[in-house]
XYZ file of C-alpha atoms in Angstrom:
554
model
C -15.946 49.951 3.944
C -13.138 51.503 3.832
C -12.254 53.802 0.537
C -9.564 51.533 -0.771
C -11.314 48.194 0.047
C -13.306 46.840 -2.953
C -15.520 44.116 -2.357
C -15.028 41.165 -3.369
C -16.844 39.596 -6.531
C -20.631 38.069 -5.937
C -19.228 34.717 -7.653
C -16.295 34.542 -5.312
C -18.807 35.347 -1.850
C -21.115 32.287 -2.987
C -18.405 29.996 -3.614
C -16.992 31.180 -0.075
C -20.640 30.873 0.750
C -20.802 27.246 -0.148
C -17.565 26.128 0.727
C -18.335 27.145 4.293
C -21.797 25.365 4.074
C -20.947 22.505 3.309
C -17.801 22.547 6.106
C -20.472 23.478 8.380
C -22.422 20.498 7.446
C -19.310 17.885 7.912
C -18.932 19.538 10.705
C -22.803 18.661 11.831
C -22.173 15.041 10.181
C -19.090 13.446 11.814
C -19.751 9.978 10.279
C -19.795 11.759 7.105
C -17.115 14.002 7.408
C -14.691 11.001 8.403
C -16.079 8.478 5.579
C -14.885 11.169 3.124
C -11.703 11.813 4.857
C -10.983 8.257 4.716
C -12.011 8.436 0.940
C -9.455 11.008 0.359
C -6.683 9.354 2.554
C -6.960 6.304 0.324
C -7.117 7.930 -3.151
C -4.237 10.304 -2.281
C -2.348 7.082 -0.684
C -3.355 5.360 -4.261
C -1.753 8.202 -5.990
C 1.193 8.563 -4.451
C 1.904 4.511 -4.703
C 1.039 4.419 -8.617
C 3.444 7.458 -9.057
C 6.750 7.242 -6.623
C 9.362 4.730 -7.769
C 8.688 1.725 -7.235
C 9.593 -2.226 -8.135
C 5.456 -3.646 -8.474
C 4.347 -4.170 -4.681
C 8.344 -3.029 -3.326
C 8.863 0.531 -2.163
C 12.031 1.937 -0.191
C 12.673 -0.516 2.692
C 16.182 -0.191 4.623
C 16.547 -3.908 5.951
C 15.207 -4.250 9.131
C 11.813 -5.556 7.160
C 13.419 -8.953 6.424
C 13.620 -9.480 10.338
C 10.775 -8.836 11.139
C 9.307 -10.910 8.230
C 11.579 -13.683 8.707
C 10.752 -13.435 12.789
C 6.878 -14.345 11.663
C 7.247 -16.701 9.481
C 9.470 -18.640 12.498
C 6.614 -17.686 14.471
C 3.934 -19.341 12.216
C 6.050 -22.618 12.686
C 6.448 -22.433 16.628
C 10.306 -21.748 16.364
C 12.016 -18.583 18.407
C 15.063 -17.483 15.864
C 17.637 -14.938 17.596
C 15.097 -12.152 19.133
C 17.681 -9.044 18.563
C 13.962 -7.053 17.598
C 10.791 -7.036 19.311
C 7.925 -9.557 18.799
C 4.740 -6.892 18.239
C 4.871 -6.352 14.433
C 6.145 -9.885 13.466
C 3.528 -11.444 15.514
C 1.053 -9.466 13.223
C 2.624 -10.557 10.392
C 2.443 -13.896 10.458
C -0.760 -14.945 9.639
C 0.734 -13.528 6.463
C 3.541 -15.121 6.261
C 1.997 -18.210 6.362
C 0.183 -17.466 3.781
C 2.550 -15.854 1.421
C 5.723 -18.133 2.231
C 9.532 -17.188 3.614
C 10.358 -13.831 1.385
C 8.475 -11.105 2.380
C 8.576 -9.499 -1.398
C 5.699 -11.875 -1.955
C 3.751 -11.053 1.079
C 4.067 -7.044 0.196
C 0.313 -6.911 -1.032
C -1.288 -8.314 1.854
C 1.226 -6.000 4.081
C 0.444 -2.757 2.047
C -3.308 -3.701 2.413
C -3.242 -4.424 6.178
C -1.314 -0.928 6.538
C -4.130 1.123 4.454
C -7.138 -0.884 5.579
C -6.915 -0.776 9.122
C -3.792 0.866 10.254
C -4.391 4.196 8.301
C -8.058 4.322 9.352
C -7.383 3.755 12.940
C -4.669 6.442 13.084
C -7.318 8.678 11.262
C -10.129 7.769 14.064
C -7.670 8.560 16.553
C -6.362 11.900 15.833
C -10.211 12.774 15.026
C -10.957 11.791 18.370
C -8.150 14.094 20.058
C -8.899 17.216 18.733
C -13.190 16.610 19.132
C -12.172 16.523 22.875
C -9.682 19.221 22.530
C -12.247 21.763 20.602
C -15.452 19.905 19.241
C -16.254 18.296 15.567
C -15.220 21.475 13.718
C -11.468 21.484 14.730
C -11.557 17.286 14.679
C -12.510 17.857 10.973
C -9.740 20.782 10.467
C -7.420 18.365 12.287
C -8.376 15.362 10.227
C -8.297 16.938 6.917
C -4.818 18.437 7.771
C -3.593 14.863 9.025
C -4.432 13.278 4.946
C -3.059 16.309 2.978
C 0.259 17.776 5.179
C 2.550 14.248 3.765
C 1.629 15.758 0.607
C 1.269 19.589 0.804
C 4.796 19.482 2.522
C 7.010 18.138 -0.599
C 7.544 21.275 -2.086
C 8.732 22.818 0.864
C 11.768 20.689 0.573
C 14.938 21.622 -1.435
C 14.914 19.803 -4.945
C 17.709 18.114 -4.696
C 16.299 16.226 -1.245
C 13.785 14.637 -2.818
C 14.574 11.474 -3.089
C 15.401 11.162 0.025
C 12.005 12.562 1.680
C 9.673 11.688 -1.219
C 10.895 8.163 -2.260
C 12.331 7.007 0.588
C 11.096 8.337 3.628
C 7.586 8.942 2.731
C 7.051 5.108 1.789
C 7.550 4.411 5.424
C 5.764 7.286 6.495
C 2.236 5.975 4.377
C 2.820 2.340 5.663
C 4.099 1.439 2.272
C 6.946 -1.050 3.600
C 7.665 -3.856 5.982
C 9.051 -2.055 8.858
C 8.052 -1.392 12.419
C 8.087 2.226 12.352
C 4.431 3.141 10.893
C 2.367 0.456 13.429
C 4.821 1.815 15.845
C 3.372 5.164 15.265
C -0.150 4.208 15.031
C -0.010 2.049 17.888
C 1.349 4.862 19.948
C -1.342 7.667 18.489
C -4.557 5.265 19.755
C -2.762 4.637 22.943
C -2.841 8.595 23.473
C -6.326 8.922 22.064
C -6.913 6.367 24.828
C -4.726 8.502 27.654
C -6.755 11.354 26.891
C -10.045 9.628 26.938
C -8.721 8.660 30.515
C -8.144 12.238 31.339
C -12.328 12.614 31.391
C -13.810 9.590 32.024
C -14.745 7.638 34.894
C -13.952 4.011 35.106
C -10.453 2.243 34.001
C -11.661 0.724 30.605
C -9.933 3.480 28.709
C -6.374 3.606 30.630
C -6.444 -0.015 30.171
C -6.455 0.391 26.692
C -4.217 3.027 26.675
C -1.778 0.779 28.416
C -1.906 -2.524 26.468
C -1.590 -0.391 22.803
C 1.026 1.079 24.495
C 2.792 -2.247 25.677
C 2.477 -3.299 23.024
C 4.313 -0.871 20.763
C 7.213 -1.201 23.602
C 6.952 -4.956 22.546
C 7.111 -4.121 18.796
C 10.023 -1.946 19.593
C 11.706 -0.984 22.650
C 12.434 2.322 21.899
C 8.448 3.042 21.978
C 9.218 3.488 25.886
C 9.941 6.944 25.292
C 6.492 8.020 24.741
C 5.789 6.674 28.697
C 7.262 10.278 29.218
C 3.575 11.618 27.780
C 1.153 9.466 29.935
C 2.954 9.668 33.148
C 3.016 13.772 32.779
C -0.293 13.846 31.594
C -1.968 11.832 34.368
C 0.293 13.300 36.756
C -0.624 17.275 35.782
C -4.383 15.858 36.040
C -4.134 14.678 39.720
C -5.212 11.288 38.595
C -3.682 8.247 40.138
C -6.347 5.899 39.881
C -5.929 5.889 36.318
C -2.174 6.224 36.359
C -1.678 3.193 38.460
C -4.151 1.442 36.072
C -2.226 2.280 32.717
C 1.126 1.477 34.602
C -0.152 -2.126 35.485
C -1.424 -2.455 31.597
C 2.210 -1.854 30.860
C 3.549 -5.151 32.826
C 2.078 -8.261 29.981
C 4.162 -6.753 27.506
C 6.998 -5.773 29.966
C 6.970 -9.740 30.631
C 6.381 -10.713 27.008
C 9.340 -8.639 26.010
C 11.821 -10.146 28.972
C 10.447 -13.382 27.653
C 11.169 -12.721 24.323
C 14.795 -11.379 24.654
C 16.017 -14.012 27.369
C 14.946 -16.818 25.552
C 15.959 -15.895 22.084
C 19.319 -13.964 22.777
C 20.252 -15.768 26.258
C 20.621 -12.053 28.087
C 18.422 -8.703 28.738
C 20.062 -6.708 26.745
C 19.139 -3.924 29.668
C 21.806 -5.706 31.253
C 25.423 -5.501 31.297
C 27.273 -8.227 29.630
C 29.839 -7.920 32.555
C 28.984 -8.721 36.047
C 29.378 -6.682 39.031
C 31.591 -7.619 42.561
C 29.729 -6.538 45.751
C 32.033 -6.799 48.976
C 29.889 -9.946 50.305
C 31.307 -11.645 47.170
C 28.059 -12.082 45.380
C 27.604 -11.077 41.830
C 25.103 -9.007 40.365
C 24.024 -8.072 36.576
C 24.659 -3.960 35.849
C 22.232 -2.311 34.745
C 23.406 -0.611 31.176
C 21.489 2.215 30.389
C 24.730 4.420 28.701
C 23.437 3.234 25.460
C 20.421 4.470 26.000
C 21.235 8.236 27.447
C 24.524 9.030 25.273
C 23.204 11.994 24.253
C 25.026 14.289 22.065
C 24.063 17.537 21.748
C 26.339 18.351 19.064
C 24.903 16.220 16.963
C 21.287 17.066 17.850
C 22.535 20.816 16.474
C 24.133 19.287 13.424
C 20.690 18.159 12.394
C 18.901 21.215 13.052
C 21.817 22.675 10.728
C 21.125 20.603 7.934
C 17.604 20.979 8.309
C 17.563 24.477 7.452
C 20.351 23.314 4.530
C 17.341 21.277 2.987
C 14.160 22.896 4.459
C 11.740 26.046 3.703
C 11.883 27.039 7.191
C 13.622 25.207 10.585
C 12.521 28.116 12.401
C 8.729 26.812 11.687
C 9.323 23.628 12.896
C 10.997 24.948 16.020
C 8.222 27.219 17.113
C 4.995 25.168 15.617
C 4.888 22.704 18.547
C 5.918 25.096 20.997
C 2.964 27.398 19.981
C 0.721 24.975 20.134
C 1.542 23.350 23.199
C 0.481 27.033 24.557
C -3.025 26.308 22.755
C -3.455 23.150 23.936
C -2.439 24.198 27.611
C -5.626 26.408 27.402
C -7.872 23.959 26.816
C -6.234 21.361 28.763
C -3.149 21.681 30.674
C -2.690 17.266 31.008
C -3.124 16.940 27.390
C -0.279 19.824 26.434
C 1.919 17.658 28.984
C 0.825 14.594 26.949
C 1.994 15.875 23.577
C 4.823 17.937 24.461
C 6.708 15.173 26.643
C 5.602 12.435 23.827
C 7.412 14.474 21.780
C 10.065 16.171 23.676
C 11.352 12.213 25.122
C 11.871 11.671 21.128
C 13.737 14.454 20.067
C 16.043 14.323 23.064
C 17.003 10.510 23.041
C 16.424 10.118 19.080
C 17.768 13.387 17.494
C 20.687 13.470 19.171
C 21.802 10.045 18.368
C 24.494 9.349 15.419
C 22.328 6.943 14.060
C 20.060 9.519 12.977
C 20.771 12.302 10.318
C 18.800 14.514 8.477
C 21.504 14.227 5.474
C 20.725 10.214 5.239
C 17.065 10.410 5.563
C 17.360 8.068 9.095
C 16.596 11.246 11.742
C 12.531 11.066 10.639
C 12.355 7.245 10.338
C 13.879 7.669 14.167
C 11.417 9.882 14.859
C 8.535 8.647 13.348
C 6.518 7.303 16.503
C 6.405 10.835 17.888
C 4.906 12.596 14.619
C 1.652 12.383 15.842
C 2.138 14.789 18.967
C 4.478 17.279 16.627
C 1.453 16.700 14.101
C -1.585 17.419 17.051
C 0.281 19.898 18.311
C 1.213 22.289 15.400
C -2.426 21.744 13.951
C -3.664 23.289 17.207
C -2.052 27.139 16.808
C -5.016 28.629 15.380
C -6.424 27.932 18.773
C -3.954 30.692 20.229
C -6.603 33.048 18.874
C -8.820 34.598 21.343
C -12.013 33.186 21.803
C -11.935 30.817 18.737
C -11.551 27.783 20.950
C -14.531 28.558 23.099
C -16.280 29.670 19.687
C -15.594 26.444 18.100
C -16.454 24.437 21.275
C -19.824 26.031 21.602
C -21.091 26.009 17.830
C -19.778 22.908 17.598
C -19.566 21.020 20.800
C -17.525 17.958 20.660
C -19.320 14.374 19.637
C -20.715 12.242 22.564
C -18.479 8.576 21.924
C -20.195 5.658 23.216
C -19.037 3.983 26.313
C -16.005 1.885 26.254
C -17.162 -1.708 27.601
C -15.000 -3.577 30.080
C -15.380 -6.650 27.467
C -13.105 -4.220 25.455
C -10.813 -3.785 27.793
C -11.011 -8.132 28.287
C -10.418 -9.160 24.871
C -7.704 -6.548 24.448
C -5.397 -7.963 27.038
C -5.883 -11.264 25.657
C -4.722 -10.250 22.227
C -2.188 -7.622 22.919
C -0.537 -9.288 26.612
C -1.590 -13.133 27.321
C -0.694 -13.859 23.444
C 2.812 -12.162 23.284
C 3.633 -14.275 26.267
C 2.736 -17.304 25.269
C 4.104 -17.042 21.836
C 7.724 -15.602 23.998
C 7.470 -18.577 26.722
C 6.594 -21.110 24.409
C 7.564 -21.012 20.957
C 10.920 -23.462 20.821
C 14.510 -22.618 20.829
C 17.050 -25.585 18.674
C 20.415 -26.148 18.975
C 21.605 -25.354 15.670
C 18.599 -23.975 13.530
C 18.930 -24.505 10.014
C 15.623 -22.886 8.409
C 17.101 -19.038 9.241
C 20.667 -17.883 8.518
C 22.320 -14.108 9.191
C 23.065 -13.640 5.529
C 25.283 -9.714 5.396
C 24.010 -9.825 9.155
C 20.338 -9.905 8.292
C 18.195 -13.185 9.701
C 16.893 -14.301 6.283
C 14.488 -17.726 5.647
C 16.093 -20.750 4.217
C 13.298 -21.359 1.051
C 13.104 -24.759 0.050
C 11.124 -23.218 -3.094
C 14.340 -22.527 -4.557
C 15.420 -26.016 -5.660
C 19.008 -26.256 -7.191
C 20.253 -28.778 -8.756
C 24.092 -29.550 -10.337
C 25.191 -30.523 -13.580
C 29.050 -30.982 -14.321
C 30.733 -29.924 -17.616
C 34.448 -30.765 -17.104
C 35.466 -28.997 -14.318
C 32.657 -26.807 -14.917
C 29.643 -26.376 -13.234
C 26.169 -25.249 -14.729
C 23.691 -24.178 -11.698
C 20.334 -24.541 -12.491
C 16.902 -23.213 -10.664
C 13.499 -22.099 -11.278
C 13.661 -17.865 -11.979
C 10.114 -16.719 -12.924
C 9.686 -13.851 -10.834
C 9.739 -9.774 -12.271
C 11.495 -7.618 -10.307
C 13.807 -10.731 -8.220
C 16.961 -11.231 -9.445
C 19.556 -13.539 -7.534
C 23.224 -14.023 -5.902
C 24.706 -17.066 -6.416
C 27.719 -18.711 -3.231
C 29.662 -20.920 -2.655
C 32.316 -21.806 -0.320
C 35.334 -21.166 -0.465
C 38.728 -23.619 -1.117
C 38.392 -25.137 2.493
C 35.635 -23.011 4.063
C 32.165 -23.840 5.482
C 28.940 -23.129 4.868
C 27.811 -21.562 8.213
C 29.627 -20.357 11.573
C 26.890 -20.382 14.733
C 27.679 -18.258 17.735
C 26.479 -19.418 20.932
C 24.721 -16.906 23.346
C 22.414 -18.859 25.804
C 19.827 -18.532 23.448
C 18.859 -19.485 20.359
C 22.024 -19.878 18.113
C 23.094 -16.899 15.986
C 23.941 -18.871 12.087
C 26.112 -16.586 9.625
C 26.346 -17.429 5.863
C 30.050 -18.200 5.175
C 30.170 -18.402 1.502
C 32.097 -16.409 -0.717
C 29.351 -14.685 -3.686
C 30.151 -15.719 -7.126
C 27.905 -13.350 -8.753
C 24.303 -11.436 -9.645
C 22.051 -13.210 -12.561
C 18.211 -12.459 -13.551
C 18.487 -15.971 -14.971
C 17.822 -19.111 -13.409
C 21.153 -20.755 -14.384
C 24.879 -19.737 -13.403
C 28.085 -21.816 -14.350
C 31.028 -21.909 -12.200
C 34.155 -22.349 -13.786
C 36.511 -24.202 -12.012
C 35.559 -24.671 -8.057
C 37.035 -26.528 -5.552
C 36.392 -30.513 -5.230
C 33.169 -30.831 -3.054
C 32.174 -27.301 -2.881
C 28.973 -26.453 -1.587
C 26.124 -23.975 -3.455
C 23.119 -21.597 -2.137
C 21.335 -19.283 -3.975
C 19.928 -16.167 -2.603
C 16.626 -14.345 -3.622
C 17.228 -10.345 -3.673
C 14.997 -7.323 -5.062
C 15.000 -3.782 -4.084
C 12.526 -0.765 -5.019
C 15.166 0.335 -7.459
C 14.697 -2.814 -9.377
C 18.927 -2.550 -9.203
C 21.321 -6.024 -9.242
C 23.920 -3.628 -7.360
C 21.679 -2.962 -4.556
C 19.393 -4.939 -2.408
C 19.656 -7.474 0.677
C 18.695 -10.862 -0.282
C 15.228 -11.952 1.351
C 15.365 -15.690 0.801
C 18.307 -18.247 0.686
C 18.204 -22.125 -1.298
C 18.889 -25.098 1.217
C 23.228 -25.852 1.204
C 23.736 -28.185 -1.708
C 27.019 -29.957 -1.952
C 28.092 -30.756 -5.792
C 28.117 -34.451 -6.187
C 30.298 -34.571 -8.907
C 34.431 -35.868 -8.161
């Protein structure tokens, strides 16, 4: 020892004693050691909800969730409304829809549940499984335990007056606390890779199979999921493994057609496709192919980001060089899987953070990025493997667990549920005219509710609107049209008809009774169910809209 070294205390070298015991143990005890990270996932998830701002079951949205809500319950009924997002995370939603009804404010519960019960545990078992084939059951548990506490151990790390913005309205999303396609995006994504690098190892096709419908079917729940294709196609490429490669890339073609399905029928174009057509010299016309949108990337505004980053965060200069570190570790342990991760990754950042649409100074750059947080997660909680010899330490003591053998019936029922379903939902659910049970109300497809019944009474050239209102945390915009207007305006497209709301709004009321003072001879009335997680009348999209009811009254 040397002389100015004191040792430290006997309490403190049992507890250290014990602590690494009983790591050891979980270590020994997989089963165990996930069970209680699961535990702690849930409690801290339970926390979190009871304590971040809230409105009962709502949490910070952003809009999109009324799509994809209103997209299932159409579903549930057999109808196709106007498919401007993809089909995977409605389609799961509407066996709750139909249960719940039209507004998804109502069907929150049964969302939040589906999210914590089996999307949460799945993206657990997944990331568990990476790093046991990365380094064995001791760095799976390190992995795992890091994957439940970083949401949470990161918040202070963020400037104060950020907060809101990261704690009450990103990390909602983040915890699968709202309606949007961003968290099953991400999960889907993390058990395709779990299923990629199973691939990597094993004999047989069962496991690129998988990898390739989960991954389909995140394309088909949203398009931009394509990105993480980047991460396979290295991966399996930098392994020499075709076999597999071909295998995943043929999984990828039920959703491919789902999707084409789904957009043709519902918009009348690909939107892949230029709306303008193209003259070759025999005189024959052709579609263009419009991928601008899709690789405008602006640099500039990728750096603009990284500057407000470090405006807001501890450190930008540890989020720069954590993946990059570990994508070294990784690489010495396995070279395909580094490829995986960093291109995963690396395809996001490129095409995501350098598009407007995404700022660090609105919150929207890590919603956009969301899907790829697993591989910036995997990869940063792999640099204590850049120590010498740990890795093969770890390995050894701890060798990874043996998983049981994927069957091929696996594989079966999987492309069932994941490709033959999407398309025959896409090819066959039917398209009308004019539909009049969905409406773009502020340019959001919102369910007509015939739960909201209104009913007129006159009062001179008054009017008194009257509904049922029972509901905390609703509160509700009354329209009407205007001196000569309509009620709707469709746009044609080829597909199924596009129906904006046309109605002027006469107001906000908690109550469920609003007079009108002096309207127009035969005007016509809707009311519109709104709530936000703010509980605020100012604020909010409205989820659900009354059937058009014309005053009867001369």
């Amino acid at each position: 020892m040397r002389g100015g070294e004191r040792p430290a205390p006997p309490a403190t070298r049992r507890l250290l004693s014990l602590a690494g015991g009983a790591i050891a143990s979980l270590a020994s005890r997989p089963r165990l050691a996930l069970t209680l990270l699961l535990a702690a996932q849930w409690l801290l998830l339970l926390a979190f909800a009871l304590t971040v701002r809230h409105n009962g079951w709502l949490y910070y949205q952003g809009g999109d969730q009324i799509w994809y809500a209103t997209t299932a319950w159409e579903l549930g009924h057999g109808d196709l409304p106007p498919t401007r997002i993809g089909y995977g995370w409605s389609l799961l939603l509407t066996p709750i829809m139909l249960v719940f009804g039209p507004g998804y404010v109502d069907a929150m519960p049964a969302v939040v549940a589906l999210s914590a019960l089996v999307l949460a545990p799945a993206a657990l078992l997944a990331v568990y499984g990476i790093a046991n084939r990365l380094a064995g059951r001791l760095f799976a548990l390190w992995t795992g335990a890091l994957w439940v506490a970083v949401p949470y151990l990161v918040i202070p790390l963020w400037r104060q007056d950020y907060h809101e913005r990261f704690v009450e309205q990103f990390l909602p999303q983040a915890l699968g606390l709202s309606a949007l396609a961003d968290y099953p995006s991400m999960v889907l994504l993390l058990c395709a890779a779990y299923f990629v690098v199973r691939a990597l190892d094993e004999p047989g096709l069962t496991a690129p199979v998988l990898a390739g419908l989960l991954a389909g079917f995140a394309l088909g729940t949203k398009p931009a999921n394509a990105l993480f294709l980047a991460g396979p196609a290295l991966a399996f490429a930098l392994a020499r493994r075709l076999r597999p490669l071909l295998a995943f890339g043929a999984s990828l073609v039920p959703a491919l057609v789902a999707l084409a399905l789904w957009k043709q029928r519902g918009l009348g174009t690909l939107p892949l496709f230029a709306a303008e057509e193209v003259r070759v010299a025999a005189g024959a016309t052709l579609a263009a192919v419009d991928v601008s949108r899709y690789l405008d990337l602006d640099w500039g505004h990728l750096r603009q980001n990284g500057n407000e980053l470090r405006e807001w965060f501890w450190s930008v200069r540890v989020l720069e060089w954590l993946p990059l570190a570990g994508a070294l570790a990784v690489a010495r342990r396995s070279l395909p899987v580094a490829g995986l991760l960093a291109a995963w990754l690396g395809a996001f950042v490129i095409l995501k953070g350098t598009s407007t649409l995404a700022t660090v100074e609105s919150g929207s750059f890590f919603r956009y990025l969301m899907p790829a947080y697993p591989s910036f997660f995997l990869l940063a909680a792999a640099v204590p493997l850049l120590v010498p010899g740990v890795a093969t330490r770890l390995a050894r003591r701890w060798p990874p667990l043996e998983e049981p053998r994927l069957p091929r019936a696996a594989a079966a029922a999987a492309a069932v549920a994941l490709g033959l379903v999407p398309i025959a939902v896409a090819g066959l659910a039917r398209t009308t005219d004019r539909p009049d049970d969905v409406l773009l109300v502020n340019g959001i497809l919102t369910p007509v509710d015939e739960g909201i019944e209104l009913t007129i009474r006159a009062d001179g050239e008054a009017r008194d609107l009257i509904w049922t209102a029972a509901e905390d945390g609703v509160f509700y915009r009354v329209y009407r049209t205007a001196a000569g207007g309509q009620d709707v305006t469709c746009a044609e497209s080829g597909g199924t008809p596009e129906c904006a709301l046309e109605l002027l709004v006469l107001g906000t009321t908690r109550e469920g009774r609003f007079r009108d003072g002096s309207p127009p001879p035969g005007s016509i009335y809707r009311v519109g169910k709104a709530a936000n997680w703010r509980d605020d009348e100012n604020q909010g999209d409205v989820f659900a809209i009354s059937p058009p009811l014309r005053d009867p009254n001369p």
